[in-house]
Tab-separated table of C-alpha atoms in Angstrom:
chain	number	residue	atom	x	y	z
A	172	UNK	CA	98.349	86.575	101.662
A	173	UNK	CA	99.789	86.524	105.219
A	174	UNK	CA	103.572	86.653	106.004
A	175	UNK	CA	105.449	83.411	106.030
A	176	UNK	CA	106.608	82.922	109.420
A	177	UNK	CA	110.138	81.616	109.452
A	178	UNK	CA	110.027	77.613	110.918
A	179	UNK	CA	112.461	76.586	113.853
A	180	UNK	CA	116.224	77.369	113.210
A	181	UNK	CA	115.651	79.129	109.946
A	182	UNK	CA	118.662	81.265	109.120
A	183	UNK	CA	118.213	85.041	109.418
A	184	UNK	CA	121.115	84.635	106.356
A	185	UNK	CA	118.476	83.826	103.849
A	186	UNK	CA	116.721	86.606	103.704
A	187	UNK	CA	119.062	89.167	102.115
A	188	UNK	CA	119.333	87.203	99.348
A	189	UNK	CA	115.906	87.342	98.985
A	190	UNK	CA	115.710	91.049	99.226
A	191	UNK	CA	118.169	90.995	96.762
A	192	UNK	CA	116.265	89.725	93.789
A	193	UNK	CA	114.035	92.140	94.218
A	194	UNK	CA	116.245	95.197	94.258
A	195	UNK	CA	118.717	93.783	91.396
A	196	UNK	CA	115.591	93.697	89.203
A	197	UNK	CA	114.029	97.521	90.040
A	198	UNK	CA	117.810	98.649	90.110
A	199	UNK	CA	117.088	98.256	86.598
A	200	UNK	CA	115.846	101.828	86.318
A	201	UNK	CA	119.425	103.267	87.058
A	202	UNK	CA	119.905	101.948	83.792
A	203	UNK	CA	117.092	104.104	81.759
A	204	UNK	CA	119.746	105.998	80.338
A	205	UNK	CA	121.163	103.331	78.089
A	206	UNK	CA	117.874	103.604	76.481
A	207	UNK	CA	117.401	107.400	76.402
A	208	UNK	CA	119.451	108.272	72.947
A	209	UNK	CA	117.713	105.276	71.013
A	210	UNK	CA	114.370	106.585	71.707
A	211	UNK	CA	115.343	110.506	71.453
A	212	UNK	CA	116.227	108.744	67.202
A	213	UNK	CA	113.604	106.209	67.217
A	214	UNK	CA	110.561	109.262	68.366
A	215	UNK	CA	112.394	112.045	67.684
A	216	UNK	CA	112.484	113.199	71.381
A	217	UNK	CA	114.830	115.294	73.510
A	218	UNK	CA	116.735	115.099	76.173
A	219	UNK	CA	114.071	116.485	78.759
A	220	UNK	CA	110.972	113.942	76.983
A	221	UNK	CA	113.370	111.078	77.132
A	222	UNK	CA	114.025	111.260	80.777
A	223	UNK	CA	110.354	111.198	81.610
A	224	UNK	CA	109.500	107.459	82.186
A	225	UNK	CA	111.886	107.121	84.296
A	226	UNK	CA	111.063	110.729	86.180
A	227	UNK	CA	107.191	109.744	86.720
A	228	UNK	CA	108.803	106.147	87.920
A	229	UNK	CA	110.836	107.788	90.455
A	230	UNK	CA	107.478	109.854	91.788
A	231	UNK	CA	105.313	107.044	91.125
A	232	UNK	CA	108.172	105.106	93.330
A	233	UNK	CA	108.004	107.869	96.121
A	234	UNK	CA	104.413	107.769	96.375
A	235	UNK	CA	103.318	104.148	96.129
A	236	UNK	CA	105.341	103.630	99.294
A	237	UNK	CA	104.027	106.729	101.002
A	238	UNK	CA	100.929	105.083	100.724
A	239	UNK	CA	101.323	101.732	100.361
A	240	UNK	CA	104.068	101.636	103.412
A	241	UNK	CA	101.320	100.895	106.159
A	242	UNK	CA	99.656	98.042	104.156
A	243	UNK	CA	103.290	96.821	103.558
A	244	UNK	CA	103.664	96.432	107.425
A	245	UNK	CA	100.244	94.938	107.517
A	246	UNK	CA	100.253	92.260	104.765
A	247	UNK	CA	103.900	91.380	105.117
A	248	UNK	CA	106.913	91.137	102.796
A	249	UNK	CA	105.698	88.264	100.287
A	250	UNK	CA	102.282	89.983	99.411
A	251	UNK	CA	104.637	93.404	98.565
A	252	UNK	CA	106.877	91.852	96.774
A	253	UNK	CA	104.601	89.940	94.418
A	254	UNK	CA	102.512	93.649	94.124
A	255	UNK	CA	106.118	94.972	92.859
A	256	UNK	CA	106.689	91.523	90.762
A	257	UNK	CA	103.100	91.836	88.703
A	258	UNK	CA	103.345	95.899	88.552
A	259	UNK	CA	107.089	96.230	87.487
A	260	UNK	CA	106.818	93.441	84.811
A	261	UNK	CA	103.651	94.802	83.511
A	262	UNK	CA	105.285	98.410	83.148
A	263	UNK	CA	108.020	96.547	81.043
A	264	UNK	CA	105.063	94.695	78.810
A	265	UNK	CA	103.249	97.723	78.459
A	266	UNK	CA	106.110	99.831	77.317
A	267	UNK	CA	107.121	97.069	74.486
A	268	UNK	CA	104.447	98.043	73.329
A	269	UNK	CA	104.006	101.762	73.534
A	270	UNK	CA	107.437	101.174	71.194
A	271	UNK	CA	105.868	98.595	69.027
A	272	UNK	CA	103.511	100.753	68.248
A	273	UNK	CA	105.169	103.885	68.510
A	274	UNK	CA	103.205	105.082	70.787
A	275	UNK	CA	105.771	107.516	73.702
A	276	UNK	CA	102.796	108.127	76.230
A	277	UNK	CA	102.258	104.319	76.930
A	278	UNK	CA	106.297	103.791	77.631
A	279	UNK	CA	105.474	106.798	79.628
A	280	UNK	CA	102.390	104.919	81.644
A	281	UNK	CA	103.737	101.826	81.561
A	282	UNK	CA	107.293	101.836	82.497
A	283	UNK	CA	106.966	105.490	84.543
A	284	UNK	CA	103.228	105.042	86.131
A	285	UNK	CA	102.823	100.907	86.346
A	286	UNK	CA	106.453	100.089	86.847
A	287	UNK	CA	106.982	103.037	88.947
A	288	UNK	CA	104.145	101.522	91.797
A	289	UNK	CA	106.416	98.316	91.541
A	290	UNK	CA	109.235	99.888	92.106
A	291	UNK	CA	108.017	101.603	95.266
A	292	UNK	CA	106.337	98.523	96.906
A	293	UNK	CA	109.306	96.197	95.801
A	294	UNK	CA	111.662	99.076	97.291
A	295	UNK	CA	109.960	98.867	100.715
A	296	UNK	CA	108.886	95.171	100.829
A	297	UNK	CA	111.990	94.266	102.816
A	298	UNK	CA	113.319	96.838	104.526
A	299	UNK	CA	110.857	96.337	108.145
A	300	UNK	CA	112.003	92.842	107.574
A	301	UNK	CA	115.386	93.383	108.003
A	302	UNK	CA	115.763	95.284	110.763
A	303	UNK	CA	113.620	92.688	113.118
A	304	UNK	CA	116.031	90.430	111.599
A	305	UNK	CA	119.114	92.539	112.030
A	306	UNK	CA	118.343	94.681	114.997
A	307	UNK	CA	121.978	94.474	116.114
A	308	UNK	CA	123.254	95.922	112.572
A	309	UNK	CA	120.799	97.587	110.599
A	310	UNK	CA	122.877	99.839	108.943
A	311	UNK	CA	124.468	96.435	107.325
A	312	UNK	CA	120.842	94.792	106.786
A	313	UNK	CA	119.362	97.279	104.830
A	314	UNK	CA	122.988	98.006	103.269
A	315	UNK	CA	123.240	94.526	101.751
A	316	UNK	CA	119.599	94.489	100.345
A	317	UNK	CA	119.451	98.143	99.039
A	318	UNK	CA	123.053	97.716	97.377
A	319	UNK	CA	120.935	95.744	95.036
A	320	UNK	CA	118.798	98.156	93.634
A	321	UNK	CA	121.767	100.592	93.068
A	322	UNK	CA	123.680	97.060	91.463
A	323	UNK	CA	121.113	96.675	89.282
A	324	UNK	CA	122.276	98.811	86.742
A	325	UNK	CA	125.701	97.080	86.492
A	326	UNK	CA	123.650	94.002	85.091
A	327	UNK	CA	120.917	95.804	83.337
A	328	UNK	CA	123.163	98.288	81.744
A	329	UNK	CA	125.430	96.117	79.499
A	330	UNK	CA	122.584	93.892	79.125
A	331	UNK	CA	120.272	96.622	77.591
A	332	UNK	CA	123.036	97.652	75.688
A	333	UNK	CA	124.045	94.508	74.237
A	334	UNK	CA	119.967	93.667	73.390
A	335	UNK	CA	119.934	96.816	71.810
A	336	UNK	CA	123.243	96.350	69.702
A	337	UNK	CA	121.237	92.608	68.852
A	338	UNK	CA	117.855	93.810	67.947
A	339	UNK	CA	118.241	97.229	66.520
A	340	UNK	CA	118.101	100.663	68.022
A	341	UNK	CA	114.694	101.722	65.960
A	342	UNK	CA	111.292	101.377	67.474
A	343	UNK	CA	110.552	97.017	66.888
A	344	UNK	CA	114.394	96.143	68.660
A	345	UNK	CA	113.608	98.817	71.559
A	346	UNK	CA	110.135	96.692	72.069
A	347	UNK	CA	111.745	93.596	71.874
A	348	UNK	CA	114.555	94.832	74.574
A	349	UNK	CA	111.381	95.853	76.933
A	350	UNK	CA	109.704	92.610	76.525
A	351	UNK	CA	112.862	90.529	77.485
A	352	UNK	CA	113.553	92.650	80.402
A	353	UNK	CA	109.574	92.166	81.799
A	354	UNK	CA	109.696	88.373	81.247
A	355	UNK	CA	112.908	87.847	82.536
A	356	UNK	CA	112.239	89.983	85.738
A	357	UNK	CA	109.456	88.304	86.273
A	358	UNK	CA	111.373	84.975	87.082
A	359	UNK	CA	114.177	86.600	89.372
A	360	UNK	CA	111.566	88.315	91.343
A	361	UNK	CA	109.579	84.949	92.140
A	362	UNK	CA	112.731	83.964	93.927
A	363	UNK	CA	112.104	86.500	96.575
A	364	UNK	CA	108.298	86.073	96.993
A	365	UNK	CA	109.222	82.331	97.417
A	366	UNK	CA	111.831	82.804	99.811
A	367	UNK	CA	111.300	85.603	102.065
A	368	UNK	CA	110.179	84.465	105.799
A	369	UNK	CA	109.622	87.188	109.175
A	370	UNK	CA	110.637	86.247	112.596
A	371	UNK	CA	108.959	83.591	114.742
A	372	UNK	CA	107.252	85.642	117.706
A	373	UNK	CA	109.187	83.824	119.936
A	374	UNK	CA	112.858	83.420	121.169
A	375	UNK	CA	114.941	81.365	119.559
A	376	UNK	CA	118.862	80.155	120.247
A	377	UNK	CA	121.551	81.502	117.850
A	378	UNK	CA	120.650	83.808	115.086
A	379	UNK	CA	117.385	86.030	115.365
A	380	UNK	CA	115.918	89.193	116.585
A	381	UNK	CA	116.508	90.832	119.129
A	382	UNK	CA	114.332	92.163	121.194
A	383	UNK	CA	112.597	95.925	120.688
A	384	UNK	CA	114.003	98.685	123.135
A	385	UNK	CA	113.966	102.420	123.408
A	386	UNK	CA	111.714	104.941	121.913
A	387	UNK	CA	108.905	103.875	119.794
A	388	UNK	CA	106.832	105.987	117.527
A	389	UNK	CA	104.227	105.337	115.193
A	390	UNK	CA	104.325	106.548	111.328
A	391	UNK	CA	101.697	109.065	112.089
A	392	UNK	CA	103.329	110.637	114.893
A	393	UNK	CA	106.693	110.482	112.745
A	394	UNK	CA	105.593	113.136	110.483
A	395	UNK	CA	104.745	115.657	112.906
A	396	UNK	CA	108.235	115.803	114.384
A	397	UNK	CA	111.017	118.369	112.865
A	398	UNK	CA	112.969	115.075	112.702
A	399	UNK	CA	111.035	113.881	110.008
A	400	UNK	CA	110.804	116.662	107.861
A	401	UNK	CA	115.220	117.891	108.448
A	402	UNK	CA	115.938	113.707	107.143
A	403	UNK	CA	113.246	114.914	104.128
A	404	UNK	CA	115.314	117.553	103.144
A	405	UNK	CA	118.629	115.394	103.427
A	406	UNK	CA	117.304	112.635	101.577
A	407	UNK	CA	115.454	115.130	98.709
A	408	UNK	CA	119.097	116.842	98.293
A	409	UNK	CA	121.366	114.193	98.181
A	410	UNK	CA	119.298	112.380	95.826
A	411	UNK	CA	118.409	115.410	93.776
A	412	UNK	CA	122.410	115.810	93.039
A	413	UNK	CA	123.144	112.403	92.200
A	414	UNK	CA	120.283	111.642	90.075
A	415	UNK	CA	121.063	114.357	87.745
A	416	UNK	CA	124.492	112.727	86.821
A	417	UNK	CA	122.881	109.289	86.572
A	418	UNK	CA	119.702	110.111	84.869
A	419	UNK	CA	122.125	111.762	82.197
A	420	UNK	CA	125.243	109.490	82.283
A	421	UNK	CA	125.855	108.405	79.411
A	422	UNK	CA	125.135	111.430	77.417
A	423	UNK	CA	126.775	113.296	79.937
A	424	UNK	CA	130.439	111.861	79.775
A	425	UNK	CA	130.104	111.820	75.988
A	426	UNK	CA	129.510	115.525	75.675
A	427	UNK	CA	132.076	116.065	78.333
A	428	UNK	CA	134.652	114.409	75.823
A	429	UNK	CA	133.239	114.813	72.660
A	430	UNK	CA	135.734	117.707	71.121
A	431	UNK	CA	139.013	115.819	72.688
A	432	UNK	CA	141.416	113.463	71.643
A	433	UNK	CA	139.769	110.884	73.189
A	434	UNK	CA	135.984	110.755	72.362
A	435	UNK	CA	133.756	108.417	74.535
A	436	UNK	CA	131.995	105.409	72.478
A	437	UNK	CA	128.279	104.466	72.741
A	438	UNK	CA	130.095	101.535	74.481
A	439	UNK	CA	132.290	103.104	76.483
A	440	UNK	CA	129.406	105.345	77.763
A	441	UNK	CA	127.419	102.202	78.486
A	442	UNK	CA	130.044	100.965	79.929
A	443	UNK	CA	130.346	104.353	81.988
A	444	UNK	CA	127.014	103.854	83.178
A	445	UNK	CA	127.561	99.965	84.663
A	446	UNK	CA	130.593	101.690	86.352
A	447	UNK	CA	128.587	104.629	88.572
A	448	UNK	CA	126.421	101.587	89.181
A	449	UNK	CA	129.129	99.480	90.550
A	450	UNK	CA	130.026	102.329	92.672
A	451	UNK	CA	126.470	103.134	93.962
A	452	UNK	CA	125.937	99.440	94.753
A	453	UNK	CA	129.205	99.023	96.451
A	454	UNK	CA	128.135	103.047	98.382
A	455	UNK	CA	124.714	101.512	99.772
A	456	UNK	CA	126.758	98.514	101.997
A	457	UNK	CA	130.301	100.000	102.473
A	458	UNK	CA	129.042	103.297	103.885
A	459	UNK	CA	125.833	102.185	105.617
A	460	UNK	CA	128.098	99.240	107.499
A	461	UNK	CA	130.739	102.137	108.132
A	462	UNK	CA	127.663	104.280	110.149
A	463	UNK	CA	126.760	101.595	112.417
A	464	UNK	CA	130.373	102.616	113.598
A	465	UNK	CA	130.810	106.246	112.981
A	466	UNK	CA	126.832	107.240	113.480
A	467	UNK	CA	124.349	108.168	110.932
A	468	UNK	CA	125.114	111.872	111.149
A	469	UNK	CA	127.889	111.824	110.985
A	470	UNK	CA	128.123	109.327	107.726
A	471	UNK	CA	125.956	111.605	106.459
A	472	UNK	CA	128.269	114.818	106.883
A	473	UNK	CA	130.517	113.001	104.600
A	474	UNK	CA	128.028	111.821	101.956
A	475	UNK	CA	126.847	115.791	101.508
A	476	UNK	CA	130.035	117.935	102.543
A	477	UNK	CA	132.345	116.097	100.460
A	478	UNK	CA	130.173	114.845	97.864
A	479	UNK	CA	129.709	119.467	97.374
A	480	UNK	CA	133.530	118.890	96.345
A	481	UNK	CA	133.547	116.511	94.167
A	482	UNK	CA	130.850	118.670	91.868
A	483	UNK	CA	133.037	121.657	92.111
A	484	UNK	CA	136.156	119.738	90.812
A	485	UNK	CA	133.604	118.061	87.997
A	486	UNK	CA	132.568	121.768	87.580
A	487	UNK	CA	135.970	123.486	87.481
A	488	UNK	CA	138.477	120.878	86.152
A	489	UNK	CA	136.314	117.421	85.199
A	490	UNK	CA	136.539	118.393	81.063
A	491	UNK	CA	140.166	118.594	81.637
A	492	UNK	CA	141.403	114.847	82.920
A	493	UNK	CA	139.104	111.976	82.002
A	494	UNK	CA	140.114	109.587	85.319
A	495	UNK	CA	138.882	113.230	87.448
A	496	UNK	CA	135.700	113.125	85.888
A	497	UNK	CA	135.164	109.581	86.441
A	498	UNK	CA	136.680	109.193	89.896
A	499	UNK	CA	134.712	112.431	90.893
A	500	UNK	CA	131.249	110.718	89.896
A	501	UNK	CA	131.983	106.955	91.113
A	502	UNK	CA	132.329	108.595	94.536
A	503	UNK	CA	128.976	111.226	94.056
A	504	UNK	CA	127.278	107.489	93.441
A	505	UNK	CA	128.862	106.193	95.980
A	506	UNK	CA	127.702	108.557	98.408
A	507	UNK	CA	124.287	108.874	96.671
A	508	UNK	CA	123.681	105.236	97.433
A	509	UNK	CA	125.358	105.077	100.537
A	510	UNK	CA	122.418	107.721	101.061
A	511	UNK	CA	119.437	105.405	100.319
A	512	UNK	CA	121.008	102.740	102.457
A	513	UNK	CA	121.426	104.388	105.418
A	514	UNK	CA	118.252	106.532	105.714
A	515	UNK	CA	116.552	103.112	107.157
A	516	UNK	CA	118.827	102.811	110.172
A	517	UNK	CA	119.095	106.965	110.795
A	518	UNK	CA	114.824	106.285	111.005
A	519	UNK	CA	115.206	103.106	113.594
A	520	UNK	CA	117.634	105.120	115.433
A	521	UNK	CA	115.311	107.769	115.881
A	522	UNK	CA	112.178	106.291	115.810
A	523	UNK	CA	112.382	102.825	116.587
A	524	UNK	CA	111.357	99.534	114.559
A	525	UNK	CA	107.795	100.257	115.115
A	526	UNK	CA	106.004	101.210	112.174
A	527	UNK	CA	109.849	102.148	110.773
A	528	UNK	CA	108.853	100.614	107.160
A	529	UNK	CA	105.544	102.952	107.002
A	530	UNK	CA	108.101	105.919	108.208
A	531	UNK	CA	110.567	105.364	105.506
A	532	UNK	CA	107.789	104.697	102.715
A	533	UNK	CA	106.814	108.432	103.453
A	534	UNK	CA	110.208	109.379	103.840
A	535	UNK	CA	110.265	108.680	100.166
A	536	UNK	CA	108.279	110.881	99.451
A	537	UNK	CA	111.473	112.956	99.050
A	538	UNK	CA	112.784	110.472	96.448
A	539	UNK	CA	110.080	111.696	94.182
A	540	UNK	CA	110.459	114.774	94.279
A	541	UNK	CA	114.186	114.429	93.798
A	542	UNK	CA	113.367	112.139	90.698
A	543	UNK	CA	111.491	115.265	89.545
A	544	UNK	CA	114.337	117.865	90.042
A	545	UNK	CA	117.422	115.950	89.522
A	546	UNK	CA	116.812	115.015	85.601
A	547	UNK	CA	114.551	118.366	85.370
A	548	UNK	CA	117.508	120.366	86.156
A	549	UNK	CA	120.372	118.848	83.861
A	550	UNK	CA	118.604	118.318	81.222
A	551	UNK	CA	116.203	121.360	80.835
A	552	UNK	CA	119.506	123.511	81.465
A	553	UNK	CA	122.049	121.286	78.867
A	554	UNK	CA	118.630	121.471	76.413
A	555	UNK	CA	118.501	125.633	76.659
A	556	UNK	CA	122.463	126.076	76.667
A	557	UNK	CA	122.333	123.560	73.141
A	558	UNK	CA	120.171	126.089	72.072
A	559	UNK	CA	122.544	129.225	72.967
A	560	UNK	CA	124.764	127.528	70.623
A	561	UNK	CA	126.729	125.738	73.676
A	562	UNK	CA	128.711	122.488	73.569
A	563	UNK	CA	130.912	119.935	75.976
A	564	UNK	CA	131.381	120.700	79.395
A	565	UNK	CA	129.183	123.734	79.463
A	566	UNK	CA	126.440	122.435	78.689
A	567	UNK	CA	126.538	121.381	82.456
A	568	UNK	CA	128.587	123.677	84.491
A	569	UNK	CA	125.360	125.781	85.731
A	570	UNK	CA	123.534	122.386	86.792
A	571	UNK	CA	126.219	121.379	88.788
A	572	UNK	CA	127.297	124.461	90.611
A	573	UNK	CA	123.232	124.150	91.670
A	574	UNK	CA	123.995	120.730	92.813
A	575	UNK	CA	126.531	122.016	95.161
A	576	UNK	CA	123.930	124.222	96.790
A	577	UNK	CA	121.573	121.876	97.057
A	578	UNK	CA	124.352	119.660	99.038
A	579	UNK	CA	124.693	122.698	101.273
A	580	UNK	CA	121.243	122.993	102.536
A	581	UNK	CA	121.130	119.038	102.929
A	582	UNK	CA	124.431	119.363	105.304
A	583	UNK	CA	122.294	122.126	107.238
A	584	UNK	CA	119.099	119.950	107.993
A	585	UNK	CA	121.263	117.322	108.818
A	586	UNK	CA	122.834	119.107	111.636
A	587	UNK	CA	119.346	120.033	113.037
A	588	UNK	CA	118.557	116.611	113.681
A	589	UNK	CA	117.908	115.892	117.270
A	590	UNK	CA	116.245	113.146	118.782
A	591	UNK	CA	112.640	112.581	118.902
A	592	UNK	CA	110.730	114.244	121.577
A	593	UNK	CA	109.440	111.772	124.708
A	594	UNK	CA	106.121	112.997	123.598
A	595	UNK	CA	105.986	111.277	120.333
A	596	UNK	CA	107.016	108.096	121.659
A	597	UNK	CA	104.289	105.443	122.183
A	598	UNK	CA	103.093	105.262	125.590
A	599	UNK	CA	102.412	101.544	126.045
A	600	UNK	CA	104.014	98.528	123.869
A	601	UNK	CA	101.676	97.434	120.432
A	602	UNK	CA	100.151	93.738	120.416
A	603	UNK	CA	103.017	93.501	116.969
A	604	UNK	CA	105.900	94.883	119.578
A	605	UNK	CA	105.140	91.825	122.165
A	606	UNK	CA	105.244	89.664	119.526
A	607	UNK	CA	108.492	90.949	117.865
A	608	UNK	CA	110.465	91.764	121.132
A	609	UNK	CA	110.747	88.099	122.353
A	610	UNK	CA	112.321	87.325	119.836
A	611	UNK	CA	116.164	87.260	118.845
């Protein structure tokens, strides 16, 4: 399948939106934990075994893209995005029925191992994309399509919840909920494959590309520079703290509230959830737009120095005042996607557009191990402090004084970025350069 080159006077405008229906349909996992207590009743599983698909579909994302990131920059954006269309869908049919059955370990392979490879090719498919198309703000670009995957929960979320409420909470209405979400995800995502287009390699009046400039440097070379590995560390921290609280969300604010006056509702928690996702969606394009003005350091000093704060005022005072707790998270989510969107800029700036989408699919790299560590830590700790005989808050103070550290060794590495050595930069332009750079 080769890329669709865009025709004469096609609008760069068109293809955000669709980047977009990809991301609002993977942005689906955010929502996993809508689905976590009727499965821990349904299979009689806890906290830590409920949390697994989506864990394995946050390393499964990570690694798919680490891999898959070079043939994404070969094939082009439409073959990627149908990869993500048939694996993501599949993971949703093959986890219906893993329920139907009752059968955990093939919701495990299905929505965690299958799903998880469409998630990682449908997270990269666009990103390269953009930036030829947005060369002149690619902190926006990538902003406005990655908001979608962290908006995808504010759909999914109330949907799941209300399919669930429809169809029962026991094993048949949790099937039926997956198989509505594949089919249905299915159809959105064909609106991307159909209407995604690259850059004609030539110049064109108005809208466009701009041409390629300053340092180059391929994905292989990327990975041997300090660079590479102090923006692995940022990205593995930040993520690591915020996908503990929204892994755990909706159990989490309930157990924060559960012995006061005011008790949070299945609902209310669902509605919780759709909330953090609001705030990570709106994170990913308000603070990646604000770093093509302030710098991608320095947006980043913010997302980790003040997102250590918030967790300590969660930590020390978040039981205490219901609008803390909840302002304290939306802007942890905030920051957390603001995260994810930026990281593709902070790599052109450094690297350049060559090869950037192979860069950030190893980059991600970090993202799995952060889906491994984030849910690992909140919920193996809240699981051993329920078995001290521990309730409410405490059940997550330790977790989240650990997320604070974890924040601090982020802010570190991400003052020891410098740019990239001369000798990593490519020494003479690629055949895929010329054709990019005369075009605008």
């Amino acid at each position: 399948m080769s890329p669709p080159m865009a025709p004469a006077g096609w609008s760069r405008w068109l293809v955000p939106p669709a980047a977009l229906s990809v991301h609002l349909s993977i942005g689906q996992a955010y929502a996993w934990s809508v689905f976590k207590p009727p499965l821990e009743s349904a299979l009689g599983l806890s906290g830590t075994q409920s949390a697994l698909p989506f864990q394995l579909g946050i390393v499964m994302l990570g690694l798919s893209a680490a891999f898959g990131g070079t043939l994404v920059e070969r094939k082009g954006p439409r073959w990627a995005m149908t990869v993500a269309l048939v694996c993501f869908s599949s993971g949703f049919l093959l986890a219906a029925l893993g329920a139907a059955v009752e059968q955990y370990w093939l919701i495990v392979f299905g929505y965690g191992f299958v799903g998880g490879i469409g998630l990682g090719i449908g997270y990269i498919s666009p990103v390269s994309t953009l930036i030829k198309w947005f060369p002149d703000r690619p902190g926006m670009a990538t902003g406005i399509a990655i908001m979608g995957f962290g908006g995808g929960a504010l759909i999914a979320s109330p949907w799941s919840a209300q399919m669930l409420e429809s169809f029962g909470t026991d094993s048949s209405g949790i099937a039926l909920a997956f198989l509505v979400h594949g089919l249905t995800y299915a159809v959105f995502m064909l609106l991307g494959v159909l209407l995604v287009r690259v850059p004609r390699p030539v110049k064109t009046d108005g809208d466009g590309p701009a041409a390629l400039d300053g340092p180059q440097v391929s994905a292989r070379s990327a990975v041997r520079t300090p660079q590479f590995w102090c923006l692995w560390i940022v990205l593995c921290m930040n993520v690591t703290a915020g996908i503990g609280i929204l892994e755990k969300a909706a159990p989490m604010i309930t157990d924060f509230f559960a012995d006061t006056s005011t008790p949070v509702s299945v609902s209310a928690a669902a509605g919780f959830v759709a909330l953090l996702s609001a705030a990570n969606m709106a994170g990913r394009i308000g603070w990646s737009s604000t770093s093509d003005l302030i710098g991608r350091k320095n947006i980043y000093r913010v997302y980790l120095g003040v997102g250590a704060l918030m967790y300590a005022l969660i930590a020390l005072a978040g039981d205490s005042s219901k609008p803390l707790f909840i302002l304290c998270a939306l802007v942890i989510l905030s920051f957390y996607g603001g995260g994810f969107a930026t990281v593709p800029a902070y790599l052109k700036d450094l690297f350049g557009t060559y090869q950037v989408g192979a860069i950030h699919g190893r980059l991600l790299t970090a993202w799995s191990t952060a889906g491994v560590l984030g849910p690992l830590i909140v919920n193996w700790i809240a699981d051993r402090q329920e078995e001290a005989g521990k309730d409410g808050s405490s059940l997550y103070t330790l977790s989240l004084f650990i997320m604070i550290g974890l924040l601090a060794v982020g802010f570190v590495a991400n003052e020891l970025v410098r740019p990239v050595h001369p000798r990593h930069h490519e020494p003479v332009a690629r055949p895929q350069e010329k054709e990019a750079s005369d075009v605008r």
